[in-house]
mmCIF file of C-alpha atoms in Angstrom:
data_model
loop_
_atom_site.group_PDB
_atom_site.id
_atom_site.type_symbol
_atom_site.label_atom_id
_atom_site.label_comp_id
_atom_site.label_asym_id
_atom_site.label_seq_id
_atom_site.Cartn_x
_atom_site.Cartn_y
_atom_site.Cartn_z
ATOM 1 C CA MET A 1 -3.432 -7.306 14.929
ATOM 2 C CA GLY A 2 -1.128 -9.488 17.080
ATOM 3 C CA THR A 3 -3.815 -12.397 17.204
ATOM 4 C CA ALA A 4 -4.856 -12.256 13.622
ATOM 5 C CA PRO A 5 -1.951 -13.791 11.658
ATOM 6 C CA PRO A 6 -2.700 -17.327 12.661
ATOM 7 C CA GLN A 7 -6.121 -16.922 11.807
ATOM 8 C CA LEU A 8 -5.439 -15.463 8.464
ATOM 9 C CA ARG A 9 -2.929 -18.343 7.605
ATOM 10 C CA ARG A 10 -6.153 -20.723 7.817
ATOM 11 C CA VAL A 11 -8.430 -18.717 5.415
ATOM 12 C CA ALA A 12 -9.243 -20.495 2.386
ATOM 13 C CA GLY A 13 -7.996 -18.975 -0.900
ATOM 14 C CA LEU A 14 -5.835 -16.333 0.882
ATOM 15 C CA ARG A 15 -2.477 -16.444 -0.885
ATOM 16 C CA PHE A 16 -0.683 -13.646 1.141
ATOM 17 C CA ALA A 17 -1.661 -11.137 3.643
ATOM 18 C CA LYS A 18 -0.266 -8.437 5.753
ATOM 19 C CA LEU A 19 -1.795 -6.340 8.633
ATOM 20 C CA LEU A 20 -0.371 -2.824 8.554
ATOM 21 C CA GLY A 21 -0.366 0.083 10.970
ATOM 22 C CA SER A 22 -0.451 3.688 9.916
ATOM 23 C CA GLY A 23 1.505 6.783 10.698
ATOM 24 C CA ALA A 24 0.540 9.672 12.894
ATOM 25 C CA GLY A 25 -0.561 12.540 10.551
ATOM 26 C CA GLY A 26 -0.760 10.177 7.684
ATOM 27 C CA PHE A 27 2.952 9.523 7.250
ATOM 28 C CA GLY A 28 4.820 10.075 10.535
ATOM 29 C CA ALA A 29 7.213 7.811 12.235
ATOM 30 C CA LEU A 30 5.039 7.595 15.251
ATOM 31 C CA PRO A 31 2.045 5.343 15.009
ATOM 32 C CA ASN A 32 -1.652 6.130 14.552
ATOM 33 C CA LEU A 33 -3.395 3.877 17.008
ATOM 34 C CA HIS A 34 -6.847 4.433 15.307
ATOM 35 C CA ARG A 35 -6.259 3.342 11.681
ATOM 36 C CA TYR A 36 -5.048 -0.059 10.267
ATOM 37 C CA GLY A 37 -4.942 -1.740 6.953
ATOM 38 C CA LEU A 38 -5.371 -5.356 5.664
ATOM 39 C CA MET A 39 -3.513 -6.174 2.454
ATOM 40 C CA ALA A 40 -4.720 -9.504 0.907
ATOM 41 C CA VAL A 41 -4.084 -11.328 -2.153
ATOM 42 C CA TRP A 42 -6.581 -13.870 -3.049
ATOM 43 C CA ASP A 43 -6.817 -16.946 -5.348
ATOM 44 C CA ASP A 44 -10.117 -15.712 -6.905
ATOM 45 C CA ALA A 45 -12.695 -13.197 -6.230
ATOM 46 C CA THR A 46 -15.130 -15.898 -4.677
ATOM 47 C CA ALA A 47 -12.581 -16.547 -1.960
ATOM 48 C CA ALA A 48 -12.201 -12.864 -1.163
ATOM 49 C CA ALA A 49 -16.074 -12.180 -1.034
ATOM 50 C CA THR A 50 -16.448 -15.189 1.223
ATOM 51 C CA PHE A 51 -14.053 -13.883 3.736
ATOM 52 C CA PHE A 52 -15.449 -10.200 3.717
ATOM 53 C CA ALA A 53 -18.915 -11.430 4.052
ATOM 54 C CA GLN A 54 -18.707 -14.322 6.512
ATOM 55 C CA HIS A 55 -15.178 -14.577 8.376
ATOM 56 C CA PRO A 56 -15.481 -13.959 12.188
ATOM 57 C CA LEU A 57 -12.105 -12.121 11.998
ATOM 58 C CA TRP A 58 -13.449 -9.606 9.624
ATOM 59 C CA GLN A 59 -16.873 -9.400 11.264
ATOM 60 C CA ALA A 60 -15.069 -8.608 14.438
ATOM 61 C CA TYR A 61 -13.018 -5.780 12.773
ATOM 62 C CA GLN A 62 -16.373 -4.376 11.327
ATOM 63 C CA THR A 63 -18.042 -4.288 14.745
ATOM 64 C CA ARG A 64 -14.987 -2.429 16.307
ATOM 65 C CA ALA A 65 -14.452 -0.158 13.539
ATOM 66 C CA ALA A 66 -15.814 3.596 13.168
ATOM 67 C CA GLU A 67 -15.547 3.249 9.563
ATOM 68 C CA THR A 68 -13.875 0.975 6.815
ATOM 69 C CA TRP A 69 -12.943 1.555 3.318
ATOM 70 C CA THR A 70 -12.193 -1.543 1.031
ATOM 71 C CA ALA A 71 -10.649 -1.306 -2.660
ATOM 72 C CA HIS A 72 -10.631 -4.256 -4.983
ATOM 73 C CA LEU A 73 -7.591 -4.211 -6.801
ATOM 74 C CA GLY A 74 -6.149 -6.102 -10.231
ATOM 75 C CA PRO A 75 -2.398 -5.916 -10.655
ATOM 76 C CA LEU A 76 -1.008 -3.979 -13.564
ATOM 77 C CA LYS A 77 2.775 -4.126 -12.644
ATOM 78 C CA ALA A 78 5.030 -5.287 -9.895
ATOM 79 C CA HIS A 79 8.553 -5.667 -9.154
ATOM 80 C CA GLY A 80 10.545 -6.526 -6.076
ATOM 81 C CA LEU A 81 10.048 -8.843 -3.035
ATOM 82 C CA TRP A 82 7.965 -8.775 0.206
ATOM 83 C CA ASP A 83 9.371 -11.237 2.778
ATOM 84 C CA GLY A 84 11.009 -12.919 -0.125
ATOM 85 C CA ALA A 85 7.807 -13.616 -2.079
ATOM 86 C CA THR A 86 6.393 -12.039 -5.164
ATOM 87 C CA PRO A 87 2.691 -11.667 -4.088
ATOM 88 C CA PHE A 88 1.450 -9.904 -7.062
ATOM 89 C CA ASP A 89 2.989 -11.969 -9.668
ATOM 90 C CA TYR A 90 -0.043 -12.483 -11.882
ATOM 91 C CA PRO A 91 0.017 -13.462 -15.671
ATOM 92 C CA ALA A 92 0.268 -10.263 -17.976
ATOM 93 C CA ASP A 93 -3.148 -10.909 -19.501
ATOM 94 C CA ALA A 94 -4.828 -10.492 -15.904
ATOM 95 C CA SER A 95 -3.429 -6.853 -15.724
ATOM 96 C CA GLY A 96 -6.625 -5.127 -16.659
ATOM 97 C CA SER A 97 -7.066 -1.872 -18.742
ATOM 98 C CA ALA A 98 -6.900 1.006 -16.296
ATOM 99 C CA ALA A 99 -4.140 2.600 -18.046
ATOM 100 C CA ALA A 100 -6.086 2.523 -21.423
ATOM 101 C CA THR A 101 -9.458 3.748 -19.973
ATOM 102 C CA GLY A 102 -8.228 6.436 -17.748
ATOM 103 C CA GLY A 103 -9.812 4.782 -14.572
ATOM 104 C CA PRO A 104 -8.480 5.004 -11.075
ATOM 105 C CA VAL A 105 -5.106 3.326 -10.219
ATOM 106 C CA ALA A 106 -3.385 2.382 -7.062
ATOM 107 C CA VAL A 107 0.381 2.312 -6.166
ATOM 108 C CA LEU A 108 1.785 0.389 -3.274
ATOM 109 C CA THR A 109 5.655 0.950 -2.276
ATOM 110 C CA ARG A 110 7.098 -0.997 0.687
ATOM 111 C CA ALA A 111 10.561 -1.477 1.928
ATOM 112 C CA SER A 112 12.596 -2.937 4.604
ATOM 113 C CA ILE A 113 14.970 -0.191 5.678
ATOM 114 C CA ARG A 114 18.592 -0.962 6.874
ATOM 115 C CA TRP A 115 18.483 0.164 10.534
ATOM 116 C CA TRP A 116 21.487 2.290 10.253
ATOM 117 C CA LYS A 117 20.053 4.128 7.360
ATOM 118 C CA THR A 118 16.889 5.116 8.851
ATOM 119 C CA PRO A 119 17.876 8.666 9.687
ATOM 120 C CA ARG A 120 18.511 9.296 6.251
ATOM 121 C CA PHE A 121 15.208 7.579 5.120
ATOM 122 C CA TRP A 122 13.158 9.682 7.395
ATOM 123 C CA ARG A 123 14.855 12.978 6.433
ATOM 124 C CA TYR A 124 14.322 12.536 2.876
ATOM 125 C CA VAL A 125 11.786 9.943 1.956
ATOM 126 C CA ALA A 126 9.129 10.632 4.577
ATOM 127 C CA PRO A 127 8.620 14.203 3.672
ATOM 128 C CA THR A 128 8.374 13.207 0.121
ATOM 129 C CA SER A 129 5.877 10.430 0.717
ATOM 130 C CA ALA A 130 3.779 12.841 2.909
ATOM 131 C CA ALA A 131 3.861 15.294 -0.316
ATOM 132 C CA VAL A 132 1.931 12.734 -2.272
ATOM 133 C CA ALA A 133 -1.354 13.487 -0.494
ATOM 134 C CA GLY A 134 -1.277 16.865 -1.987
ATOM 135 C CA ALA A 135 -0.321 16.115 -5.604
ATOM 136 C CA PRO A 136 -2.820 16.763 -8.286
ATOM 137 C CA GLY A 137 -5.066 13.800 -9.050
ATOM 138 C CA VAL A 138 -4.574 11.938 -5.738
ATOM 139 C CA ALA A 139 -7.613 10.460 -4.133
ATOM 140 C CA LEU A 140 -6.103 8.972 -1.255
ATOM 141 C CA ALA A 141 -2.559 8.685 0.170
ATOM 142 C CA ILE A 142 -1.452 7.144 3.492
ATOM 143 C CA GLY A 143 1.723 5.914 5.183
ATOM 144 C CA LEU A 144 1.537 2.184 6.315
ATOM 145 C CA GLY A 145 3.958 -0.073 8.042
ATOM 146 C CA GLU A 146 4.598 -3.605 9.346
ATOM 147 C CA LEU A 147 6.903 -2.231 12.071
ATOM 148 C CA PRO A 148 7.505 1.155 13.166
ATOM 149 C CA VAL A 149 10.301 3.006 11.625
ATOM 150 C CA VAL A 150 12.087 0.164 9.776
ATOM 151 C CA ARG A 151 9.320 -1.485 7.712
ATOM 152 C CA GLN A 152 7.482 1.032 5.736
ATOM 153 C CA ALA A 153 4.907 1.197 2.906
ATOM 154 C CA THR A 154 3.063 3.999 1.130
ATOM 155 C CA PHE A 155 -0.548 3.359 -0.474
ATOM 156 C CA SER A 156 -1.863 5.867 -2.797
ATOM 157 C CA VAL A 157 -4.928 5.884 -5.143
ATOM 158 C CA TRP A 158 -4.807 8.104 -8.131
ATOM 159 C CA ARG A 159 -7.686 9.162 -10.233
ATOM 160 C CA SER A 160 -5.906 8.222 -13.402
ATOM 161 C CA ALA A 161 -2.730 6.654 -14.383
ATOM 162 C CA ALA A 162 -1.891 9.859 -16.333
ATOM 163 C CA ALA A 163 -1.816 11.742 -12.808
ATOM 164 C CA MET A 164 0.187 9.327 -11.103
ATOM 165 C CA GLN A 165 2.794 9.107 -13.895
ATOM 166 C CA GLN A 166 2.880 13.027 -13.986
ATOM 167 C CA TYR A 167 3.887 12.987 -10.395
ATOM 168 C CA ALA A 168 6.196 9.947 -10.421
ATOM 169 C CA TYR A 169 8.393 11.177 -13.401
ATOM 170 C CA HIS A 170 8.127 14.976 -12.934
ATOM 171 C CA ASP A 171 8.098 15.790 -9.211
ATOM 172 C CA ALA A 172 11.474 17.031 -8.393
ATOM 173 C CA ARG A 173 11.456 15.893 -4.602
ATOM 174 C CA HIS A 174 10.212 12.470 -5.613
ATOM 175 C CA ARG A 175 13.027 12.017 -8.283
ATOM 176 C CA GLU A 176 15.635 13.186 -5.740
ATOM 177 C CA ALA A 177 14.383 10.725 -2.958
ATOM 178 C CA MET A 178 14.564 7.938 -5.672
ATOM 179 C CA ARG A 179 18.166 8.992 -6.602
ATOM 180 C CA LEU A 180 19.330 8.813 -2.907
ATOM 181 C CA THR A 181 17.439 5.566 -2.391
ATOM 182 C CA ARG A 182 19.783 3.849 -4.910
ATOM 183 C CA GLN A 183 22.800 5.655 -4.426
ATOM 184 C CA GLU A 184 22.992 5.127 -0.728
ATOM 185 C CA ASN A 185 21.322 1.678 -0.695
ATOM 186 C CA TRP A 186 18.798 2.306 1.961
ATOM 187 C CA TYR A 187 16.627 -0.828 1.548
ATOM 188 C CA SER A 188 17.417 -4.543 2.278
ATOM 189 C CA GLU A 189 14.305 -5.422 0.413
ATOM 190 C CA GLU A 190 11.816 -3.373 -1.683
ATOM 191 C CA LEU A 191 8.550 -3.784 -3.725
ATOM 192 C CA PHE A 192 6.756 -1.336 -6.122
ATOM 193 C CA ALA A 193 3.246 -2.464 -7.449
ATOM 194 C CA ARG A 194 0.630 -0.686 -9.427
ATOM 195 C CA PHE A 195 -3.005 -1.841 -9.627
ATOM 196 C CA GLN A 196 -6.322 -1.026 -11.407
ATOM 197 C CA VAL A 197 -8.951 -0.061 -8.976
ATOM 198 C CA LEU A 198 -11.808 -2.298 -9.921
ATOM 199 C CA SER A 199 -14.372 -1.157 -7.271
ATOM 200 C CA SER A 200 -14.445 0.464 -3.871
ATOM 201 C CA ALA A 201 -16.683 0.633 -0.904
ATOM 202 C CA GLY A 202 -16.887 2.545 2.392
ATOM 203 C CA THR A 203 -15.493 5.748 3.602
ATOM 204 C CA VAL A 204 -12.254 7.312 4.653
ATOM 205 C CA ASP A 205 -12.588 10.354 7.114
ATOM 206 C CA GLY A 206 -16.257 10.266 6.345
ATOM 207 C CA ARG A 207 -16.103 10.555 2.600
ATOM 208 C CA ASP A 208 -15.755 8.053 -0.271
ATOM 209 C CA PRO A 209 -12.422 9.019 -1.947
ATOM 210 C CA LEU A 210 -13.450 7.574 -5.359
ATOM 211 C CA ALA A 211 -17.053 8.868 -5.376
ATOM 212 C CA GLY A 212 -18.130 9.419 -8.931
ATOM 213 C CA LEU A 213 -15.476 7.365 -10.689
ATOM 214 C CA PHE A 214 -17.348 4.081 -10.979
ATOM 215 C CA ALA A 215 -20.381 3.519 -13.126
ATOM 216 C CA ALA A 216 -23.393 2.478 -11.195
ATOM 217 C CA GLY A 217 -24.089 -1.362 -11.335
#
C-alpha cells in the first residue's frame, strides 16, 4: 500500500483513488492485516477495464491475494468532501436506476475524526457500524480506513434500496449515532455516497455476496 499511490497517480483515466485498510473483526479499531480495499473513480468504463486487465500493480495484487471481490458502481447520490474533493460528483442523468428497479445498492460513509473526539466516536459509532452487518437485507458490510482510529469509512452493500432505507431511517442505534455526530461535531470532514451496483465479480470469505442478483449475460 505504501508504494502504490505514486503508481496510481500515473494511471490514465483514474480520477480519484484511495487504498484502504480494514478493521479487525470487520469494524474494530485495530487493523486487519489480511484485507484491503481499493476505491477508484474513473473517467469511463474503458479506463477501468484496462487497469484491471493489464496494469502491473493490479496484477501484483491478484498474484498475492487469496481472493478478491470487485464491484462496479454507478453514483446515485453523494454529499460531502474527501480530502477537499467531490469524487462522486457526476451529472444527475448518470445516476442509474437502482432505486426504481429494486437492484442492489452500495453505501460509502467516510470521515476524518477530530482526534480529541475519537473516544466518543469509538464508543458510539463503531458498535453502530458493526451492527450494519446484521441488518436485514445486507449482503456485505466492512469497516475501512485510510489511517487507524482517525480516518474511517464504512462500506456496505444492500440487496435493495428499500432495505438500506429501512435501516437508515428506522434503526434506533443508527439514528442516535447520527444525532450525536451532529450535536458533538465529531468530524472535520465527512462524505456520504450511495451507488447502484452495476455488476460484481469474485468472492468475500469464499462466497459471492451478491450471488443471484444479476441476470446472466
